Amino acid sequence: MVKILNRRKFIKTSAVAGTAALMTPKTLFSSTESKRIKLGFIGTGLRGQWMVHLTTKYPEVSIPAICDIDKNMIASTLKILKKSGRNEPRVYSNGDEDYINMVKNENLDAVYIATPWEWHHPMAIESMKNGIHVGTEVPAALTVQDCWDLVNTSERTGMHCMIMENVNYRRDVMAVLNMVRKGLFGEILHCQGGYQHDLRHVKFNDGLQPYGGGVEFGEKGFSEAKWRTQHSIDRNGDLYPTHGLGPMSNVLDLNRGNKMQFLTSFATQARGLNKYIKDNGGNDHPNSKIKFKCGDIITTTIKCHNGQTIVLSHDTNNPRPYSLNFRVQGTKGIWQKDNRSIYLEGLSPESHVWESEDSYLKEYDHPLWKKFESKAKGSGHGGMDFFVLRDFINSIKNKTRPPIDVYDAASLSVISPLSEKSIRLGSAAVKIPDFTRGRWKNKKPTFGKILEL
Amino acid sequence: MVKILNRRKFIKTSAVAGTAALMTPKTLFSSTESKRIKLGFIGTGLRGQWMVHLTTKYPEVSIPAICDIDKNMIASTLKILKKSGRNEPRVYSNGDEDYINMVKNENLDAVYIATPWEWHHPMAIESMKNGIHVGTEVPAALTVQDCWDLVNTSERTGMHCMIMENVNYRRDVMAVLNMVRKGLFGEILHCQGGYQHDLRHVKFNDGLQPYGGGVEFGEKGFSEAKWRTQHSIDRNGDLYPTHGLGPMSNVLDLNRGNKMQFLTSFATQARGLNKYIKDNGGNDHPNSKIKFKCGDIITTTIKCHNGQTIVLSHDTNNPRPYSLNFRVQGTKGIWQKDNRSIYLEGLSPESHVWESEDSYLKEYDHPLWKKFESKAKGSGHGGMDFFVLRDFINSIKNKTRPPIDVYDAASLSVISPLSEKSIRLGSAAVKIPDFTRGRWKNKKPTFGKILEL
């Protein structure tokens, strides 16, 4: 690993030095070009393409290389880049391992990883080993060991590994975080979050469109159904904890003065996916025989060092309206998203009675949102994608630690394997590793700081 | 115990036989009188007085004896009885143990127990041992052993022990139960309940009024503050699980085709009660030094034999609007009380979008509520008290097992000590006893059956 790094440093140094005699700096790199961040994309499916599109809005970021095993997805991405007037990137699409060639051969500052979950970890590791900062889609890794591997590799290489948890930037979530930091909720006692999203039309489709229209998945599926559904066959646990836990991590200062200690996890029976296949594909469809391991509703409770508890819900296989299950509660009051309400002692006009969250969310709108509201508009997922990408790019540009760093990537992601372990052990309490190795005591919260681009 | 029963039987038999020669049956018992149910009251505090008041509406029920250590409470109860034209009952108020004299000496069919929590178990046991059916306020017992003791004593004596869980009869809860039984939610997967009620003004008062006005409790407190607050000093767990769990027990057919298997419990830091004392009594008030053991928010998760999970929340020490946290979720849809909403696949007009619960609660209003709506009005707690008392009286009158029986009393109440145990053991998974000793497999749901008075 050190050898590779040295080789890369050598390449970089010798490239600049060796050509300097032959070319003017301008022909090698324009002064803009030399300052430009070189961001590669591994995984250019629908999510990757969207993030490529958003990245093209940053003139200071170039996209010299992209990687995907699917030629159609590559073609769509090239169209996006062409349409925005960008140079054609080098393409790596020669099988599953071609990303290794990309991170070895390309002189990248960073990569954005938007591949199936199981690839995030090896791709992040390989990138960091090659001196490249990483932004990875959630979750960052699927096993406890792989979470440690991310941390260890980041520490050894000095490369960042930001988990691109966009929900941390949701407008209401940031307003509530703002209120928490101003002390409006008093001392925080309890938080809730989760991923409650009927994904049946994502886990199954007709192989032609990303959402619904059939009960196919895997080889015969399209987009996420190609790989995501298999996790419900192989694993029983909270498969997707980060959207709920990420924002609550900031509320609770996890890894920054507080940390998670242990959890238990419970699974219900697994019914929804089989029912969906039978209801929509008939009892004779071959997929109707599949045994899904993942319980339909997973409830995980986490105990924090400073005393607080967190309840996470994972609920994706049955009919239900979308909800990330947010609740923030302290000694002075409570915010509960499902009824869009807040109650704060001394502020709420009527004792024991909810009031609408609206005026609070407006009054305590986070400065970042106030500042970048117009830029965030239309940038995906209600503007969250703008902010998460902006923090990633800023971190590379300013050589600063990203506000959601490798310790967060590990501790948000590790909930999945630990949830699986707890369920396997009859909902036993399972210890949550301290990936900071004690540094959580002195680390300060940085999320939500305004940095200029 | 058998000896005592025999003695009672002897007394009853000999009393009737011995006096028959001297009096006409009519002078001994009028024909109405002989059919009247004799219901004694142990505990005539505010709750007991209310239930006495409701009982006076039943001409077929007499109240020959009442018991309380507090002479003022006895006086208030006598006034209630007099006002309703009832005979003056015999009074037992000679110290903590006088209830034993009452259940030994009085020829009662049943007692209603509305005393501090710690007295429910010994009073229920003593009553059953003396051939008297029991209706007890929640919880029925505070330890695992005492829960077993209730079951064993009920089985040995043939006396019923109904836990007076009035929330089982809440109108929305019974409408949803009706929907569950009609299959509208499909197979049930997950339920939530709890007791989320800011009780600070109940746990503390000025010693003169039941609610608020000071930060006194125990000797210096009034009504519930006299005894309830101490539990928050001595115990760390879900102190009050039955209001949330009772209704969900019916939804899940617990003890009737299903049962609870194990639980874990988590506690947050304990802050709210100390803060309340300091905020309202000042930092120098002697109570400000008290160390409360009970975490402010307790989260308990339960796994059921048939696969479902239940999440219970206990949250009484901080400012928050009242909520019993109900959620019922199955393979076809979900009811969630906090946003007063329902979503049912195929029925709700818009996919993934909540609709108001209102029209469903109206359409599926439980037959019991339809029938007794006018009688239930004004009977306390939104009519619930009417129904719980009615089922208790019916059970005695008709010599039928009450719909919330001793197994329910034990399994609803045992959550508290098991929650304490789990928290003590670092949120370890704790087995929940099967109080039915296997009979849950064949028992059928009876709750909500219409019985004529």
Coordinates of N, CA, C and O in Angstrom, one line a residue, chain A residues 14-125:
Chain A
S14 N 7.0 13.4 -11.0 CA 7.8 13.3 -12.2 C 7.0 13.8 -13.4 O 7.6 14.4 -14.3
A15 N 5.7 13.6 -13.4 CA 4.9 14.1 -14.5 C 5.0 15.6 -14.7 O 5.3 16.1 -15.7
V16 N 4.9 16.3 -13.5 CA 5.0 17.7 -13.6 C 6.4 18.2 -13.9 O 6.6 19.0 -14.8
A17 N 7.4 17.6 -13.2 CA 8.8 18.0 -13.4 C 9.3 17.6 -14.8 O 9.9 18.5 -15.5
G18 N 8.9 16.4 -15.2 CA 9.5 15.9 -16.5 C 9.0 16.7 -17.7 O 9.7 16.8 -18.7
T19 N 7.8 17.1 -17.6 CA 7.2 17.8 -18.8 C 7.4 19.3 -18.8 O 7.2 20.0 -19.7
A20 N 7.8 19.8 -17.6 CA 7.9 21.2 -17.5 C 8.9 21.8 -18.4 O 8.8 22.9 -18.9
A21 N 10.0 21.1 -18.7 CA 11.0 21.5 -19.6 C 10.5 21.6 -21.1 O 10.9 22.5 -21.8
L22 N 9.5 20.8 -21.4 CA 9.0 20.7 -22.8 C 7.8 21.6 -23.0 O 7.7 22.1 -24.1
M23 N 7.0 21.8 -22.0 CA 5.8 22.6 -22.2 C 5.7 23.7 -21.2 O 6.3 23.7 -20.1
T24 N 5.0 24.8 -21.6 CA 4.7 25.8 -20.6 C 3.7 25.2 -19.6 O 2.9 24.3 -20.0
P25 N 3.7 25.7 -18.4 CA 2.7 25.2 -17.5 C 1.3 25.3 -18.0 O 0.4 24.5 -17.8
K26 N 1.1 26.3 -18.8 CA -0.3 26.6 -19.3 C -0.8 25.5 -20.3 O -1.9 25.1 -20.3
T27 N 0.2 25.0 -21.1 CA -0.3 23.9 -22.0 C -0.5 22.6 -21.2 O -1.3 21.8 -21.6
L28 N 0.3 22.4 -20.1 CA 0.1 21.2 -19.3 C -1.2 21.3 -18.6 O -2.1 20.5 -18.7
F29 N -1.3 22.3 -17.8 CA -2.5 22.6 -17.0 C -2.8 24.1 -17.1 O -1.9 24.9 -16.8
S30 N -4.0 24.5 -17.5 CA -4.3 25.9 -17.4 C -4.3 26.2 -15.9 O -4.5 25.3 -15.1
S31 N -4.2 27.5 -15.5 CA -4.2 27.8 -14.1 C -5.5 27.3 -13.5 O -5.5 26.9 -12.3
T32 N -6.6 27.4 -14.2 CA -7.9 26.9 -13.7 C -7.8 25.4 -13.6 O -8.1 24.8 -12.6
E33 N -7.2 24.8 -14.7 CA -7.1 23.4 -14.8 C -6.3 22.8 -13.6 O -6.7 21.8 -13.0
S34 N -5.2 23.5 -13.3 CA -4.4 22.9 -12.2 C -5.0 23.0 -10.9 O -4.7 22.2 -10.0
K35 N -6.0 23.9 -10.8 CA -6.7 24.0 -9.5 C -7.9 23.1 -9.5 O -8.6 22.9 -8.4
R36 N -8.3 22.6 -10.6 CA -9.5 21.8 -10.7 C -9.4 20.5 -9.9 O -8.3 19.9 -10.0
I37 N -10.4 20.2 -9.3 CA -10.5 18.9 -8.6 C -10.8 17.8 -9.6 O -11.8 18.0 -10.4
K38 N -10.1 16.7 -9.6 CA -10.4 15.7 -10.5 C -11.2 14.6 -9.8 O -10.7 13.9 -8.9
L39 N -12.4 14.5 -10.2 CA -13.4 13.6 -9.5 C -13.8 12.5 -10.5 O -14.4 12.8 -11.5
G40 N -13.5 11.3 -10.1 CA -13.9 10.1 -10.9 C -15.2 9.5 -10.3 O -15.5 9.7 -9.2
F41 N -15.9 8.9 -11.2 CA -17.2 8.2 -10.7 C -17.1 6.7 -10.9 O -16.9 6.3 -12.1
I42 N -17.3 6.0 -9.9 CA -17.4 4.5 -10.0 C -18.9 4.2 -9.7 O -19.4 4.4 -8.6
G43 N -19.5 3.6 -10.8 CA -20.9 3.4 -10.7 C -21.7 4.5 -11.3 O -21.8 5.6 -10.7
T44 N -22.2 4.3 -12.5 CA -22.9 5.4 -13.2 C -24.3 4.9 -13.5 O -24.8 5.1 -14.6
G45 N -24.9 4.2 -12.6 CA -26.3 3.9 -12.7 C -27.2 5.1 -12.5 O -26.7 6.2 -12.7
L46 N -28.4 5.0 -12.2 CA -29.3 6.1 -12.1 C -28.8 7.1 -11.0 O -28.8 8.3 -11.3
R47 N -28.4 6.6 -9.9 CA -27.9 7.5 -8.8 C -26.6 8.2 -9.3 O -26.4 9.4 -9.1
G48 N -25.6 7.4 -9.8 CA -24.4 7.9 -10.3 C -24.6 9.0 -11.3 O -23.9 10.1 -11.3
Q49 N -25.5 8.8 -12.3 CA -25.7 9.7 -13.3 C -26.2 11.1 -12.7 O -25.8 12.1 -13.2
W50 N -27.1 10.9 -11.7 CA -27.6 12.2 -11.1 C -26.5 13.0 -10.5 O -26.4 14.2 -10.6
M51 N -25.6 12.3 -9.8 CA -24.5 13.0 -9.1 C -23.5 13.5 -10.1 O -22.9 14.6 -9.9
V52 N -23.3 12.8 -11.2 CA -22.5 13.4 -12.3 C -23.1 14.7 -12.8 O -22.4 15.7 -12.9
H53 N -24.4 14.6 -13.1 CA -25.1 15.8 -13.5 C -24.9 17.0 -12.5 O -24.6 18.1 -13.0
L54 N -25.1 16.7 -11.2 CA -24.9 17.8 -10.3 C -23.5 18.3 -10.2 O -23.2 19.5 -10.0
T55 N -22.6 17.4 -10.4 CA -21.1 17.8 -10.4 C -20.8 18.7 -11.6 O -19.9 19.6 -11.4
T56 N -21.5 18.5 -12.7 CA -21.1 19.4 -13.9 C -21.4 20.8 -13.6 O -21.0 21.7 -14.3
K57 N -22.2 21.1 -12.5 CA -22.5 22.5 -12.2 C -21.3 23.2 -11.5 O -21.3 24.4 -11.2
Y58 N -20.3 22.4 -11.1 CA -19.1 22.9 -10.5 C -18.0 23.1 -11.5 O -17.3 22.1 -11.9
P59 N -17.7 24.3 -12.0 CA -16.7 24.5 -13.0 C -15.3 24.1 -12.4 O -14.4 23.7 -13.2
E60 N -15.1 24.2 -11.1 CA -13.8 23.8 -10.5 C -13.6 22.3 -10.4 O -12.6 21.9 -9.8
V61 N -14.6 21.5 -10.8 CA -14.4 20.1 -10.7 C -14.4 19.5 -12.1 O -15.4 19.7 -12.9
S62 N -13.4 18.7 -12.4 CA -13.4 18.0 -13.7 C -13.7 16.5 -13.5 O -13.5 16.0 -12.4
I63 N -14.3 15.9 -14.5 CA -14.6 14.5 -14.4 C -13.8 13.7 -15.4 O -14.3 13.5 -16.5
P64 N -12.6 13.3 -15.1 CA -11.7 12.8 -16.1 C -12.0 11.3 -16.4 O -11.5 10.8 -17.4
A65 N -12.7 10.6 -15.5 CA -12.9 9.2 -15.7 C -14.2 8.7 -15.1 O -14.5 9.2 -14.0
I66 N -14.8 7.8 -15.7 CA -16.0 7.1 -15.1 C -15.9 5.6 -15.3 O -15.2 5.1 -16.2
C67 N -16.6 4.9 -14.5 CA -16.5 3.4 -14.5 C -17.8 2.8 -14.2 O -18.5 3.2 -13.3
D68 N -18.2 1.9 -15.1 CA -19.4 1.1 -14.8 C -19.3 -0.2 -15.6 O -18.7 -0.2 -16.7
I69 N -19.9 -1.3 -15.2 CA -19.9 -2.5 -16.0 C -20.9 -2.5 -17.0 O -20.9 -3.3 -17.9
D70 N -21.9 -1.6 -16.9 CA -23.0 -1.6 -17.8 C -22.8 -0.5 -18.9 O -22.9 0.7 -18.6
K71 N -22.7 -1.0 -20.1 CA -22.4 -0.1 -21.2 C -23.5 1.0 -21.5 O -23.3 2.1 -21.9
N72 N -24.7 0.5 -21.2 CA -25.9 1.5 -21.4 C -25.8 2.6 -20.4 O -26.1 3.8 -20.8
M73 N -25.4 2.3 -19.2 CA -25.3 3.3 -18.2 C -24.1 4.3 -18.5 O -24.2 5.5 -18.3
I74 N -23.1 3.7 -19.0 CA -21.9 4.5 -19.4 C -22.4 5.5 -20.5 O -22.1 6.7 -20.5
A75 N -23.1 5.0 -21.5 CA -23.6 5.8 -22.6 C -24.4 6.9 -22.1 O -24.3 8.1 -22.6
S76 N -25.4 6.7 -21.2 CA -26.2 7.7 -20.7 C -25.4 8.8 -20.0 O -25.6 10.0 -20.1
T77 N -24.3 8.3 -19.3 CA -23.5 9.3 -18.5 C -22.7 10.1 -19.5 O -22.6 11.4 -19.3
L78 N -22.2 9.5 -20.5 CA -21.5 10.3 -21.5 C -22.4 11.4 -22.2 O -21.9 12.5 -22.4
K79 N -23.6 11.0 -22.4 CA -24.6 12.0 -22.9 C -24.7 13.2 -22.0 O -24.7 14.4 -22.4
I80 N -24.8 12.9 -20.7 CA -25.0 14.0 -19.7 C -23.8 14.9 -19.7 O -23.9 16.1 -19.7
L81 N -22.6 14.3 -19.8 CA -21.4 15.1 -19.8 C -21.3 15.9 -21.0 O -20.9 17.1 -21.0
K82 N -21.6 15.3 -22.2 CA -21.6 16.1 -23.4 C -22.5 17.2 -23.4 O -22.2 18.4 -23.8
K83 N -23.7 17.0 -22.9 CA -24.8 18.0 -22.9 C -24.4 19.2 -22.1 O -24.8 20.3 -22.4
S84 N -23.6 18.9 -21.1 CA -23.1 20.1 -20.2 C -21.8 20.7 -20.7 O -21.2 21.4 -19.9
G85 N -21.4 20.2 -21.8 CA -20.1 20.8 -22.4 C -18.9 20.3 -21.8 O -17.8 21.0 -21.9
R86 N -18.9 19.2 -21.1 CA -17.7 18.6 -20.5 C -16.9 17.8 -21.5 O -17.5 17.2 -22.5
N87 N -15.6 17.7 -21.3 CA -14.8 16.8 -22.1 C -15.2 15.3 -21.9 O -15.7 15.0 -20.8
E88 N -15.0 14.5 -22.9 CA -15.3 13.1 -22.7 C -14.3 12.5 -21.7 O -13.1 12.6 -21.9
P89 N -14.8 11.8 -20.7 CA -13.9 11.2 -19.8 C -13.4 9.8 -20.3 O -14.0 9.3 -21.2
R90 N -12.3 9.4 -19.7 CA -11.9 8.0 -20.0 C -12.9 7.0 -19.3 O -13.4 7.3 -18.2
V91 N -13.2 5.9 -20.0 CA -14.2 5.0 -19.6 C -13.6 3.7 -19.1 O -12.8 3.1 -19.8
Y92 N -14.0 3.2 -18.0 CA -13.5 1.9 -17.5 C -14.8 1.1 -17.3 O -15.6 1.3 -16.5
S93 N -14.9 0.1 -18.2 CA -16.1 -0.7 -18.2 C -15.8 -2.2 -18.5 O -16.6 -2.9 -19.0
N94 N -14.5 -2.5 -18.3 CA -14.1 -3.9 -18.6 C -14.2 -4.8 -17.5 O -13.3 -5.3 -16.9
G95 N -15.5 -5.0 -17.0 CA -15.7 -6.0 -16.0 C -15.7 -5.5 -14.6 O -15.3 -4.3 -14.4
D96 N -16.0 -6.3 -13.6 CA -16.1 -6.0 -12.2 C -14.9 -5.3 -11.6 O -15.0 -4.5 -10.7
E97 N -13.7 -5.7 -12.1 CA -12.5 -5.2 -11.4 C -11.8 -4.0 -12.1 O -10.8 -3.6 -11.7
D98 N -12.5 -3.5 -13.2 CA -11.8 -2.4 -13.9 C -11.7 -1.1 -13.1 O -10.9 -0.3 -13.5
Y99 N -12.5 -1.0 -12.1 CA -12.4 0.2 -11.2 C -10.9 0.2 -10.6 O -10.4 1.3 -10.3
I100 N -10.3 -0.9 -10.4 CA -9.0 -1.0 -9.9 C -8.0 -0.3 -10.9 O -7.1 0.5 -10.5
N101 N -8.2 -0.6 -12.1 CA -7.4 0.1 -13.1 C -7.6 1.6 -13.1 O -6.7 2.4 -13.2
M102 N -8.8 2.0 -13.0 CA -9.1 3.4 -12.9 C -8.4 4.1 -11.8 O -7.7 5.2 -12.0
V103 N -8.5 3.6 -10.6 CA -7.9 4.3 -9.4 C -6.4 4.2 -9.5 O -5.7 5.1 -8.9
K104 N -5.9 3.2 -10.2 CA -4.4 3.1 -10.3 C -3.9 4.0 -11.3 O -2.8 4.6 -11.2
N105 N -4.6 4.1 -12.5 CA -4.0 4.8 -13.6 C -4.4 6.3 -13.7 O -3.6 7.1 -14.2
E106 N -5.5 6.6 -13.1 CA -6.0 8.0 -13.2 C -5.4 8.9 -12.1 O -5.3 8.4 -10.9
N107 N -5.1 10.1 -12.4 CA -4.6 11.0 -11.4 C -5.7 11.8 -10.8 O -5.9 13.0 -10.9
L108 N -6.5 11.0 -10.0 CA -7.7 11.6 -9.4 C -7.5 12.1 -8.0 O -6.7 11.6 -7.3
D109 N -8.2 13.2 -7.7 CA -8.2 13.7 -6.3 C -9.2 12.9 -5.5 O -9.0 12.6 -4.3
A110 N -10.3 12.5 -6.1 CA -11.4 11.8 -5.4 C -12.2 11.0 -6.3 O -12.2 11.2 -7.5
V111 N -12.9 10.0 -5.7 CA -13.9 9.3 -6.5 C -15.3 9.4 -5.7 O -15.3 9.5 -4.5
Y112 N -16.3 9.3 -6.5 CA -17.7 9.2 -6.0 C -18.1 7.7 -6.3 O -18.1 7.3 -7.5
I113 N -18.5 7.0 -5.3 CA -18.9 5.6 -5.5 C -20.4 5.4 -5.3 O -20.9 5.7 -4.3
A114 N -21.0 5.0 -6.4 CA -22.5 4.8 -6.4 C -22.8 3.5 -7.1 O -23.5 3.4 -8.1
T115 N -22.3 2.4 -6.5 CA -22.4 1.1 -7.0 C -23.3 0.3 -6.0 O -23.7 0.8 -5.0
P116 N -23.6 -1.0 -6.3 CA -24.3 -1.8 -5.3 C -23.6 -1.8 -4.0 O -22.4 -1.8 -4.0
W117 N -24.4 -2.0 -2.9 CA -23.8 -1.8 -1.6 C -22.5 -2.6 -1.3 O -21.6 -2.2 -0.7
E118 N -22.5 -3.9 -1.9 CA -21.4 -4.8 -1.5 C -20.1 -4.3 -2.2 O -19.0 -4.8 -1.8
W119 N -20.2 -3.4 -3.1 CA -19.0 -2.9 -3.7 C -18.4 -1.7 -3.1 O -17.2 -1.3 -3.4
H120 N -19.2 -1.0 -2.2 CA -18.7 0.3 -1.7 C -17.3 0.1 -0.9 O -16.4 0.9 -1.1
H121 N -17.3 -0.9 -0.1 CA -16.1 -1.1 0.7 C -14.9 -1.4 -0.1 O -13.8 -0.7 0.0
P122 N -14.9 -2.4 -1.0 CA -13.6 -2.7 -1.8 C -13.2 -1.5 -2.6 O -12.0 -1.2 -2.8
M123 N -14.2 -0.8 -3.2 CA -13.8 0.3 -4.1 C -13.3 1.5 -3.3 O -12.3 2.2 -3.7
A124 N -13.8 1.7 -2.1 CA -13.3 2.8 -1.2 C -11.9 2.4 -0.8 O -11.0 3.3 -0.8
I125 N -11.7 1.2 -0.4 CA -10.3 0.8 0.1 C -9.3 1.0 -1.1 O -8.2 1.6 -0.9

